[in-house]
Amino acid sequence: MVHGTGRRIRKATSAEGAGESGLAKLIELHALNSFGDMLITVALASTIFFSVPTGEARGRVSLYLLITMAPFALLAPVIGPLLDRLPHGRRAAMAMSMLARAVLAWTMAGVITGGGLALYPEALGVLVASKAYGVVRSVVVPRLLPSRLSLVKANSRVTLAGLLATGVAAGVGGLLHLIGPGWPLRGAFLVFVIGTLMAFHLPHAVDSAKGEQRALLHAEMHGEAHGERAPEDARAPKASLRTVGPSVILALRAMSALRWLVGFLVMFLAFLLREEPIGGLRPTLALGLVALAAGTGNALGSVLGSWLRTRGPEATVTAMLLLATGATAAAALWYGVVTVVLVAGVAGVAASLGKLSLDALIQRDVPEAVRTSAFARSETLLQLSWVAGGAVGILLPLNGVLGLSVAAGVVGLMLLWTVRTLFRVGLRRRPPAPRVA
């Protein structure tokens, strides 16, 4: 049965040329990465959140945010440029992120029972290593893209594999936790050791930097909007992302708002539903429904992204922001079980499909010479947005109507900005003329 299941998984990941290009190996590696990250999440959640009273849990999570996410917010802008300087060492970078988490998971297994301060710096290390892996993965996908797949569909397949692995890992982590609080971390150690070895089995094309340059996050380069090319000596030598085009900037702003919303909902609803269950449901059941809705939404977004391909990515990401704004406003106006579950599911769909649309725009509008740099920097910005949303969610009073109203206001403002930009940019039906970075 195990052998047959393995063959079916390999057949699915290798379809449409993914096996020949090496994308299948990346899909399997990402599934393993998501599995290990979920085991660590289960261990931390059971110690920091579920094992103590609500008031103490809020203090612990606030401390977790302060010690882990605040320093990460300072480190994140460095991760992209640092990895961008290692174009020939991407497999090694992915392997090192796996190995670092393996060592930290084993170390955390010995101190997690007490939940002391020593746990938090180690959690910071896990977080930074995980996000560094995410940045490198986004950069690697275009290098392993089969000729029969679009970037949107390839990213959909990678994301969906990670989501399925996360769902399985949640159940495995729960069973391991029954043995002891440190056992999910020991399981994560084993998973990440295997992942370290798998990273070096990725194709050599992953480490190829042929034709790549670093570039600047600006919508246009001075003079380029009029068809002029800036002189060589007038270009800034610093690593940044230039000539990405206004459509990419539009999608990046919209996705930042959606990632902010996801981070906010994760932190805010986790405490709100534990302290004030809705609809007479038990806290664990309410949280389970919200988590299930969010996971289902993510998976649905990945499936829709594969079906939509690259049809109107500007309109798609704007529609996702509109959908998320409407669902959040509805949850604030008619606060209840149905609307809270709905906003979690919609946020999952919107964030997943919006990210795929952003990837499609980067593929379409950013010159190949700077495309990998664009992925690295956009991923870093999105992670920072999640951190900001989580911080707001933990600081707001636990009032459902108030919190969701604030969230609706923030994403609503970003929606207005995005729609204004969309009318100015318009929808491009054909790929733009190649530009030199």
Tab-separated table of C-alpha atoms in Angstrom:
chain	number	residue	atom	x	y	z
A	1	MET	CA	0.000	0.000	0.000
A	2	VAL	CA	2.836	2.381	0.891
A	3	HIS	CA	4.659	1.538	-2.344
A	4	GLY	CA	1.506	2.095	-4.402
A	5	THR	CA	0.786	5.401	-2.679
A	6	GLY	CA	4.354	6.534	-3.320
A	7	ARG	CA	4.068	5.679	-7.009
A	8	ARG	CA	0.803	7.638	-7.327
A	9	ILE	CA	2.332	10.653	-5.593
A	10	ARG	CA	5.390	10.545	-7.852
A	11	LYS	CA	3.145	10.234	-10.925
A	12	ALA	CA	1.112	13.285	-9.854
A	13	THR	CA	4.144	15.461	-9.100
A	14	SER	CA	5.885	14.457	-12.347
A	15	ALA	CA	2.940	15.189	-14.675
A	16	GLU	CA	3.190	17.582	-17.642
A	17	GLY	CA	6.973	17.528	-17.829
A	18	ALA	CA	7.585	18.314	-14.139
A	19	GLY	CA	9.566	15.108	-13.732
A	20	GLU	CA	11.937	15.885	-16.603
A	21	SER	CA	12.514	19.522	-15.598
A	22	GLY	CA	13.132	18.724	-11.931
A	23	LEU	CA	10.041	20.586	-10.676
A	24	ALA	CA	8.721	17.330	-9.209
A	25	LYS	CA	11.695	17.168	-6.836
A	26	LEU	CA	11.007	20.720	-5.696
A	27	ILE	CA	7.319	19.884	-5.132
A	28	GLU	CA	8.288	16.921	-2.963
A	29	LEU	CA	10.862	18.983	-1.083
A	30	HIS	CA	8.297	21.705	-0.403
A	31	ALA	CA	5.798	19.138	0.861
A	32	LEU	CA	8.444	17.870	3.276
A	33	ASN	CA	9.247	21.441	4.326
A	34	SER	CA	5.574	22.178	5.040
A	35	PHE	CA	5.250	18.908	6.966
A	36	GLY	CA	8.163	19.792	9.246
A	37	ASP	CA	7.010	23.382	9.792
A	38	MET	CA	3.566	22.155	10.816
A	39	LEU	CA	5.037	19.733	13.369
A	40	ILE	CA	6.905	22.648	14.961
A	41	THR	CA	3.729	24.758	14.893
A	42	VAL	CA	1.791	22.019	16.696
A	43	ALA	CA	4.465	21.782	19.375
A	44	LEU	CA	4.624	25.555	19.939
A	45	ALA	CA	0.846	26.015	19.893
A	46	SER	CA	0.305	23.254	22.439
A	47	THR	CA	2.851	24.819	24.807
A	48	ILE	CA	2.392	28.570	24.309
A	49	PHE	CA	-1.334	28.728	23.569
A	50	PHE	CA	-3.424	25.739	24.617
A	51	SER	CA	-1.723	24.590	27.802
A	52	VAL	CA	-2.289	27.774	29.849
A	53	PRO	CA	-5.232	30.073	30.726
A	54	THR	CA	-6.262	32.686	28.166
A	55	GLY	CA	-4.695	35.660	29.951
A	56	GLU	CA	-1.362	33.920	30.348
A	57	ALA	CA	-1.547	32.595	26.779
A	58	ARG	CA	-1.986	36.112	25.434
A	59	GLY	CA	1.058	37.231	27.361
A	60	ARG	CA	3.097	34.316	26.043
A	61	VAL	CA	2.075	34.906	22.447
A	62	SER	CA	2.765	38.625	22.831
A	63	LEU	CA	6.217	37.700	24.065
A	64	TYR	CA	6.565	35.315	21.136
A	65	LEU	CA	5.703	38.134	18.730
A	66	LEU	CA	8.112	40.503	20.436
A	67	ILE	CA	11.067	38.122	20.583
A	68	THR	CA	10.556	36.389	17.249
A	69	MET	CA	8.565	38.510	14.836
A	70	ALA	CA	9.945	41.930	15.782
A	71	PRO	CA	13.570	40.894	15.179
A	72	PHE	CA	12.470	39.039	12.059
A	73	ALA	CA	10.927	42.277	10.771
A	74	LEU	CA	14.424	43.754	10.985
A	75	LEU	CA	16.117	40.683	9.516
A	76	ALA	CA	13.677	40.112	6.647
A	77	PRO	CA	14.894	43.022	4.460
A	78	VAL	CA	18.359	41.503	4.670
A	79	ILE	CA	17.338	37.960	3.707
A	80	GLY	CA	16.363	38.730	0.092
A	81	PRO	CA	19.477	40.741	-0.831
A	82	LEU	CA	21.707	38.235	0.972
A	83	LEU	CA	20.254	35.273	-0.914
A	84	ASP	CA	20.375	37.293	-4.117
A	85	ARG	CA	24.145	37.441	-3.700
A	86	LEU	CA	24.300	33.625	-3.614
A	87	PRO	CA	22.954	32.683	-7.085
A	88	HIS	CA	25.309	29.697	-7.301
A	89	GLY	CA	24.419	28.331	-3.884
A	90	ARG	CA	20.641	28.011	-3.859
A	91	ARG	CA	20.605	24.276	-3.205
A	92	ALA	CA	23.044	24.802	-0.364
A	93	ALA	CA	20.900	27.665	0.988
A	94	MET	CA	17.787	25.469	1.001
A	95	ALA	CA	19.710	22.630	2.614
A	96	MET	CA	21.119	24.949	5.288
A	97	SER	CA	17.640	26.262	6.109
A	98	MET	CA	16.507	22.648	6.586
A	99	LEU	CA	19.554	21.701	8.649
A	100	ALA	CA	19.215	24.786	10.866
A	101	ARG	CA	15.593	23.899	11.637
A	102	ALA	CA	16.558	20.291	12.327
A	103	VAL	CA	19.124	21.364	14.937
A	104	LEU	CA	16.759	23.928	16.471
A	105	ALA	CA	13.861	21.455	16.612
A	106	TRP	CA	16.012	18.946	18.484
A	107	THR	CA	17.186	21.661	20.888
A	108	MET	CA	13.653	22.949	21.463
A	109	ALA	CA	12.443	19.435	22.293
A	110	GLY	CA	14.511	19.564	25.473
A	111	VAL	CA	13.159	22.909	26.747
A	112	ILE	CA	9.584	23.032	25.468
A	113	THR	CA	8.047	21.400	28.536
A	114	GLY	CA	8.911	24.361	30.747
A	115	GLY	CA	8.048	26.945	28.100
A	116	GLY	CA	10.886	29.170	29.340
A	117	LEU	CA	12.504	32.134	27.657
A	118	ALA	CA	15.112	29.884	26.007
A	119	LEU	CA	12.346	28.637	23.705
A	120	TYR	CA	11.788	32.012	22.027
A	121	PRO	CA	15.208	32.717	20.487
A	122	GLU	CA	15.141	29.208	19.079
A	123	ALA	CA	11.675	29.870	17.648
A	124	LEU	CA	13.098	33.018	16.026
A	125	GLY	CA	15.792	30.911	14.373
A	126	VAL	CA	13.166	28.501	13.046
A	127	LEU	CA	11.103	31.384	11.689
A	128	VAL	CA	14.024	33.052	9.924
A	129	ALA	CA	15.178	29.747	8.412
A	130	SER	CA	11.656	28.965	7.223
A	131	LYS	CA	11.219	32.347	5.552
A	132	ALA	CA	14.664	32.122	3.967
A	133	TYR	CA	13.608	28.792	2.450
A	134	GLY	CA	10.409	30.414	1.153
A	135	VAL	CA	12.342	33.182	-0.578
A	136	VAL	CA	14.733	30.736	-2.252
A	137	ARG	CA	11.856	28.472	-3.335
A	138	SER	CA	10.115	31.389	-5.088
A	139	VAL	CA	13.359	32.153	-6.906
A	140	VAL	CA	13.959	28.525	-7.897
A	141	VAL	CA	10.568	27.721	-9.478
A	142	PRO	CA	11.209	29.650	-12.753
A	143	ARG	CA	14.495	27.743	-13.188
A	144	LEU	CA	12.643	24.402	-13.115
A	145	LEU	CA	9.583	25.426	-15.130
A	146	PRO	CA	8.554	22.796	-17.735
A	147	SER	CA	7.686	24.067	-21.204
A	148	ARG	CA	4.130	22.730	-20.855
A	149	LEU	CA	3.381	24.596	-17.617
A	150	SER	CA	2.819	28.265	-16.893
A	151	LEU	CA	4.438	29.754	-13.808
A	152	VAL	CA	0.983	30.161	-12.244
A	153	LYS	CA	0.186	26.472	-12.625
A	154	ALA	CA	3.627	25.408	-11.410
A	155	ASN	CA	3.302	27.552	-8.291
A	156	SER	CA	-0.234	26.236	-7.786
A	157	ARG	CA	1.086	22.690	-7.823
A	158	VAL	CA	3.887	23.484	-5.363
A	159	THR	CA	1.529	25.331	-3.020
A	160	LEU	CA	-1.125	22.636	-3.119
A	161	ALA	CA	1.445	19.957	-2.258
A	162	GLY	CA	2.505	22.013	0.759
A	163	LEU	CA	-1.083	22.453	1.913
A	164	LEU	CA	-1.818	18.735	1.654
A	165	ALA	CA	1.346	17.936	3.602
A	166	THR	CA	0.369	20.488	6.247
A	167	GLY	CA	-3.008	18.810	6.727
A	168	VAL	CA	-1.408	15.394	7.185
A	169	ALA	CA	1.245	16.818	9.529
A	170	ALA	CA	-1.421	18.389	11.761
A	171	GLY	CA	-2.850	14.943	12.480
A	172	VAL	CA	0.572	13.332	12.904
A	173	GLY	CA	1.673	16.156	15.195
A	174	GLY	CA	-1.418	15.727	17.350
A	175	LEU	CA	-0.714	12.007	17.749
A	176	LEU	CA	2.946	12.644	18.595
A	177	HIS	CA	1.894	15.236	21.171
A	178	LEU	CA	-0.085	12.535	22.985
A	179	ILE	CA	3.227	10.766	23.608
A	180	GLY	CA	4.861	13.929	24.937
A	181	PRO	CA	5.178	17.670	24.143
A	182	GLY	CA	8.669	17.196	22.715
A	183	TRP	CA	7.822	14.436	20.285
A	184	PRO	CA	6.419	16.625	17.460
A	185	LEU	CA	9.769	18.456	17.534
A	186	ARG	CA	11.702	15.204	17.362
A	187	GLY	CA	9.557	14.261	14.371
A	188	ALA	CA	10.364	17.620	12.786
A	189	PHE	CA	14.076	16.939	13.357
A	190	LEU	CA	13.839	13.730	11.329
A	191	VAL	CA	11.810	15.419	8.563
A	192	PHE	CA	14.278	18.288	8.178
A	193	VAL	CA	17.285	15.963	8.123
A	194	ILE	CA	15.685	14.149	5.187
A	195	GLY	CA	14.902	17.525	3.603
A	196	THR	CA	18.547	18.565	3.911
A	197	LEU	CA	19.590	15.577	1.833
A	198	MET	CA	16.775	16.072	-0.685
A	199	ALA	CA	17.793	19.701	-1.301
A	200	PHE	CA	21.112	18.580	-2.781
A	201	HIS	CA	19.252	16.272	-5.194
A	202	LEU	CA	17.605	19.200	-6.959
A	203	PRO	CA	18.832	19.732	-10.551
A	204	HIS	CA	21.987	21.779	-11.137
A	205	ALA	CA	19.843	24.346	-13.005
A	206	VAL	CA	18.780	25.612	-9.570
A	207	ASP	CA	22.284	27.013	-9.050
A	208	SER	CA	22.523	28.527	-12.512
A	209	ALA	CA	22.686	32.322	-12.584
A	210	LYS	CA	23.071	32.733	-16.331
A	211	GLY	CA	21.692	36.086	-17.477
A	212	GLU	CA	20.587	37.194	-14.004
A	213	GLN	CA	21.054	40.654	-12.545
A	214	ARG	CA	19.843	42.433	-9.459
A	215	ALA	CA	17.206	45.104	-9.837
A	216	LEU	CA	14.969	47.998	-7.972
A	217	LEU	CA	11.372	48.140	-6.652
A	218	HIS	CA	10.149	51.076	-8.730
A	219	ALA	CA	7.198	51.139	-11.094
A	220	GLU	CA	9.169	52.882	-13.823
A	221	MET	CA	12.667	54.023	-14.528
A	222	HIS	CA	13.176	57.684	-15.308
A	223	GLY	CA	12.929	58.172	-19.053
A	224	GLU	CA	11.860	54.602	-19.723
A	225	ALA	CA	8.150	55.427	-19.723
A	226	HIS	CA	8.814	57.507	-22.837
A	227	GLY	CA	10.664	54.748	-24.624
A	228	GLU	CA	14.103	56.031	-23.718
A	229	ARG	CA	16.827	53.925	-22.276
A	230	ALA	CA	18.836	55.354	-19.433
A	231	PRO	CA	22.583	55.594	-19.951
A	232	GLU	CA	24.655	52.849	-18.428
A	233	ASP	CA	26.425	55.242	-16.081
A	234	ALA	CA	23.110	56.723	-14.885
A	235	ARG	CA	21.879	53.466	-13.430
A	236	ALA	CA	22.181	52.865	-9.742
A	237	PRO	CA	24.649	50.064	-9.016
A	238	LYS	CA	22.844	49.111	-5.804
A	239	ALA	CA	20.793	45.934	-5.685
A	240	SER	CA	17.133	46.844	-6.104
A	241	LEU	CA	14.271	46.079	-8.422
A	242	ARG	CA	13.783	48.416	-11.354
A	243	THR	CA	11.623	48.199	-14.480
A	244	VAL	CA	9.123	45.864	-12.843
A	245	GLY	CA	6.248	47.874	-14.301
A	246	PRO	CA	3.205	49.454	-12.637
A	247	SER	CA	1.132	46.265	-12.856
A	248	VAL	CA	3.578	44.408	-10.616
A	249	ILE	CA	3.553	47.278	-8.120
A	250	LEU	CA	-0.266	47.204	-8.138
A	251	ALA	CA	-0.350	43.480	-7.393
A	252	LEU	CA	2.366	43.777	-4.761
A	253	ARG	CA	0.409	46.425	-2.854
A	254	ALA	CA	-2.788	44.393	-3.051
A	255	MET	CA	-1.024	41.221	-1.903
A	256	SER	CA	0.615	43.076	0.980
A	257	ALA	CA	-2.869	44.052	2.169
A	258	LEU	CA	-4.098	40.460	1.847
A	259	ARG	CA	-1.090	39.092	3.739
A	260	TRP	CA	-1.675	41.758	6.402
A	261	LEU	CA	-5.266	40.540	6.713
A	262	VAL	CA	-4.188	36.898	7.037
A	263	GLY	CA	-1.673	37.737	9.780
A	264	PHE	CA	-4.292	39.808	11.588
A	265	LEU	CA	-6.943	37.074	11.446
A	266	VAL	CA	-4.543	34.386	12.661
A	267	MET	CA	-3.616	36.279	15.819
A	268	PHE	CA	-6.891	38.079	16.504
A	269	LEU	CA	-9.282	35.165	15.988
A	270	ALA	CA	-7.062	32.734	17.865
A	271	PHE	CA	-7.546	34.688	21.092
A	272	LEU	CA	-11.015	36.020	20.409
A	273	LEU	CA	-12.561	32.600	19.808
A	274	ARG	CA	-10.804	31.128	22.817
A	275	GLU	CA	-12.041	33.816	25.200
A	276	GLU	CA	-15.441	34.516	23.612
A	277	PRO	CA	-16.695	31.457	21.702
A	278	ILE	CA	-19.355	32.238	19.128
A	279	GLY	CA	-22.611	30.428	18.489
A	280	GLY	CA	-22.337	28.428	21.703
A	281	LEU	CA	-19.472	26.393	20.274
A	282	ARG	CA	-16.562	25.174	22.351
A	283	PRO	CA	-13.374	27.193	21.784
A	284	THR	CA	-11.485	24.271	20.267
A	285	LEU	CA	-14.365	23.517	17.882
A	286	ALA	CA	-14.670	27.167	16.830
A	287	LEU	CA	-10.930	27.405	16.202
A	288	GLY	CA	-11.019	24.119	14.314
A	289	LEU	CA	-13.783	25.378	12.010
A	290	VAL	CA	-11.888	28.579	11.279
A	291	ALA	CA	-8.642	26.682	10.608
A	292	LEU	CA	-10.484	24.236	8.334
A	293	ALA	CA	-12.089	27.097	6.401
A	294	ALA	CA	-8.747	28.852	5.969
A	295	GLY	CA	-7.018	25.665	4.804
A	296	THR	CA	-9.830	24.829	2.403
A	297	GLY	CA	-9.715	28.380	1.051
A	298	ASN	CA	-5.978	28.118	0.424
A	299	ALA	CA	-6.410	24.854	-1.446
A	300	LEU	CA	-9.322	26.228	-3.462
A	301	GLY	CA	-7.258	29.289	-4.404
A	302	SER	CA	-4.468	27.049	-5.677
A	303	VAL	CA	-6.900	24.991	-7.758
A	304	LEU	CA	-8.528	28.126	-9.196
A	305	GLY	CA	-5.094	29.549	-9.979
A	306	SER	CA	-4.266	26.460	-12.010
A	307	TRP	CA	-7.540	26.785	-13.914
A	308	LEU	CA	-7.386	30.542	-14.494
A	309	ARG	CA	-3.769	30.415	-15.730
A	310	THR	CA	-2.711	34.027	-16.447
A	311	ARG	CA	-6.076	35.492	-17.455
A	312	GLY	CA	-6.143	39.149	-16.361
A	313	PRO	CA	-3.881	38.907	-13.281
A	314	GLU	CA	-4.341	42.627	-12.498
A	315	ALA	CA	-8.119	42.202	-12.434
A	316	THR	CA	-7.800	38.927	-10.513
A	317	VAL	CA	-5.718	40.326	-7.659
A	318	THR	CA	-7.992	43.394	-7.440
A	319	ALA	CA	-11.074	41.152	-7.357
A	320	MET	CA	-9.499	39.110	-4.553
A	321	LEU	CA	-8.901	42.267	-2.522
A	322	LEU	CA	-12.514	43.327	-3.168
A	323	LEU	CA	-13.764	39.896	-2.091
A	324	ALA	CA	-11.690	39.967	1.108
A	325	THR	CA	-12.868	43.497	1.931
A	326	GLY	CA	-16.512	42.533	1.445
A	327	ALA	CA	-16.215	39.384	3.571
A	328	THR	CA	-14.410	41.238	6.385
A	329	ALA	CA	-16.979	44.050	6.372
A	330	ALA	CA	-19.823	41.497	6.440
A	331	ALA	CA	-18.230	39.740	9.408
A	332	ALA	CA	-17.988	43.074	11.235
A	333	LEU	CA	-21.627	43.974	10.505
A	334	TRP	CA	-23.145	40.556	11.160
A	335	TYR	CA	-20.703	38.989	13.587
A	336	GLY	CA	-21.410	35.292	14.052
A	337	VAL	CA	-20.243	31.762	13.347
A	338	VAL	CA	-21.099	31.799	9.646
A	339	THR	CA	-19.487	35.156	8.873
A	340	VAL	CA	-16.313	34.442	10.871
A	341	VAL	CA	-15.835	31.086	9.144
A	342	LEU	CA	-16.622	32.793	5.831
A	343	VAL	CA	-14.022	35.527	6.292
A	344	ALA	CA	-11.374	32.920	7.160
A	345	GLY	CA	-12.160	30.922	4.020
A	346	VAL	CA	-12.316	33.996	1.793
A	347	ALA	CA	-9.015	35.290	3.173
A	348	GLY	CA	-7.450	31.920	2.336
A	349	VAL	CA	-8.776	31.950	-1.240
A	350	ALA	CA	-7.855	35.600	-1.789
A	351	ALA	CA	-4.305	35.295	-0.435
A	352	SER	CA	-3.615	32.109	-2.392
A	353	LEU	CA	-5.032	33.260	-5.734
A	354	GLY	CA	-3.656	36.776	-5.283
A	355	LYS	CA	-0.140	35.413	-4.771
A	356	LEU	CA	-0.434	33.321	-7.933
A	357	SER	CA	-1.561	36.413	-9.849
A	358	LEU	CA	1.417	38.361	-8.524
A	359	ASP	CA	3.719	35.565	-9.669
A	360	ALA	CA	2.118	35.670	-13.116
A	361	LEU	CA	2.695	39.422	-13.378
A	362	ILE	CA	6.325	39.064	-12.359
A	363	GLN	CA	6.719	36.410	-15.043
A	364	ARG	CA	5.016	38.603	-17.643
A	365	ASP	CA	6.406	42.060	-16.918
A	366	VAL	CA	9.796	41.599	-15.282
A	367	PRO	CA	12.745	40.900	-17.609
A	368	GLU	CA	14.271	37.471	-17.081
A	369	ALA	CA	17.559	39.080	-16.121
A	370	VAL	CA	16.026	40.390	-12.888
A	371	ARG	CA	13.083	38.028	-12.359
A	372	THR	CA	14.675	35.958	-9.608
A	373	SER	CA	15.584	39.144	-7.749
A	374	ALA	CA	11.955	40.271	-8.037
A	375	PHE	CA	10.713	37.060	-6.451
A	376	ALA	CA	13.158	37.348	-3.557
A	377	ARG	CA	12.253	40.914	-2.699
A	378	SER	CA	8.498	40.545	-3.156
A	379	GLU	CA	8.457	37.518	-0.849
A	380	THR	CA	10.317	39.475	1.815
A	381	LEU	CA	7.811	42.349	1.637
A	382	LEU	CA	4.859	39.958	1.929
A	383	GLN	CA	6.360	38.331	5.013
A	384	LEU	CA	6.770	41.747	6.617
A	385	SER	CA	3.105	42.485	5.900
A	386	TRP	CA	2.093	39.300	7.716
A	387	VAL	CA	4.188	40.358	10.708
A	388	ALA	CA	2.497	43.788	10.777
A	389	GLY	CA	-0.979	42.241	10.616
A	390	GLY	CA	-0.195	39.807	13.403
A	391	ALA	CA	1.096	42.607	15.609
A	392	VAL	CA	-2.123	44.610	15.174
A	393	GLY	CA	-4.198	41.493	15.879
A	394	ILE	CA	-2.446	40.839	19.172
A	395	LEU	CA	-2.644	44.467	20.346
A	396	LEU	CA	-6.343	45.162	19.670
A	397	PRO	CA	-8.968	44.555	22.393
A	398	LEU	CA	-10.737	41.218	22.031
A	399	ASN	CA	-13.939	42.587	20.550
A	400	GLY	CA	-15.060	40.866	17.391
A	401	VAL	CA	-16.944	43.777	15.832
A	402	LEU	CA	-14.171	46.264	16.638
A	403	GLY	CA	-11.353	44.071	15.375
A	404	LEU	CA	-13.029	43.083	12.124
A	405	SER	CA	-14.091	46.697	11.531
A	406	VAL	CA	-10.460	47.807	11.815
A	407	ALA	CA	-9.405	45.042	9.429
A	408	ALA	CA	-12.141	45.973	6.941
A	409	GLY	CA	-11.048	49.605	7.100
A	410	VAL	CA	-7.398	48.783	6.386
A	411	VAL	CA	-8.061	46.470	3.431
A	412	GLY	CA	-10.785	48.826	2.188
A	413	LEU	CA	-8.319	51.702	1.951
A	414	MET	CA	-5.878	49.488	0.058
A	415	LEU	CA	-8.718	48.431	-2.235
A	416	LEU	CA	-9.453	52.059	-3.161
A	417	TRP	CA	-5.767	52.650	-3.883
A	418	THR	CA	-5.581	49.482	-5.982
A	419	VAL	CA	-8.704	50.281	-8.013
A	420	ARG	CA	-7.400	53.794	-8.690
A	421	THR	CA	-4.116	52.320	-9.914
A	422	LEU	CA	-5.933	49.686	-11.982
A	423	PHE	CA	-7.856	52.356	-13.930
A	424	ARG	CA	-4.611	54.199	-14.577
A	425	VAL	CA	-2.647	51.079	-15.592
A	426	GLY	CA	-5.399	49.259	-17.482
A	427	LEU	CA	-5.428	45.563	-18.399
A	428	ARG	CA	-2.711	44.322	-20.688
A	429	ARG	CA	-3.777	41.580	-23.060
A	430	ARG	CA	-0.376	40.829	-24.556
A	431	PRO	CA	3.073	40.492	-23.033
A	432	PRO	CA	4.952	43.781	-23.085
A	433	ALA	CA	7.918	44.332	-25.349
A	434	PRO	CA	11.136	42.994	-23.835
A	435	ARG	CA	12.996	45.522	-21.758
A	436	VAL	CA	16.610	45.675	-20.755
A	437	ALA	CA	17.256	45.935	-17.040
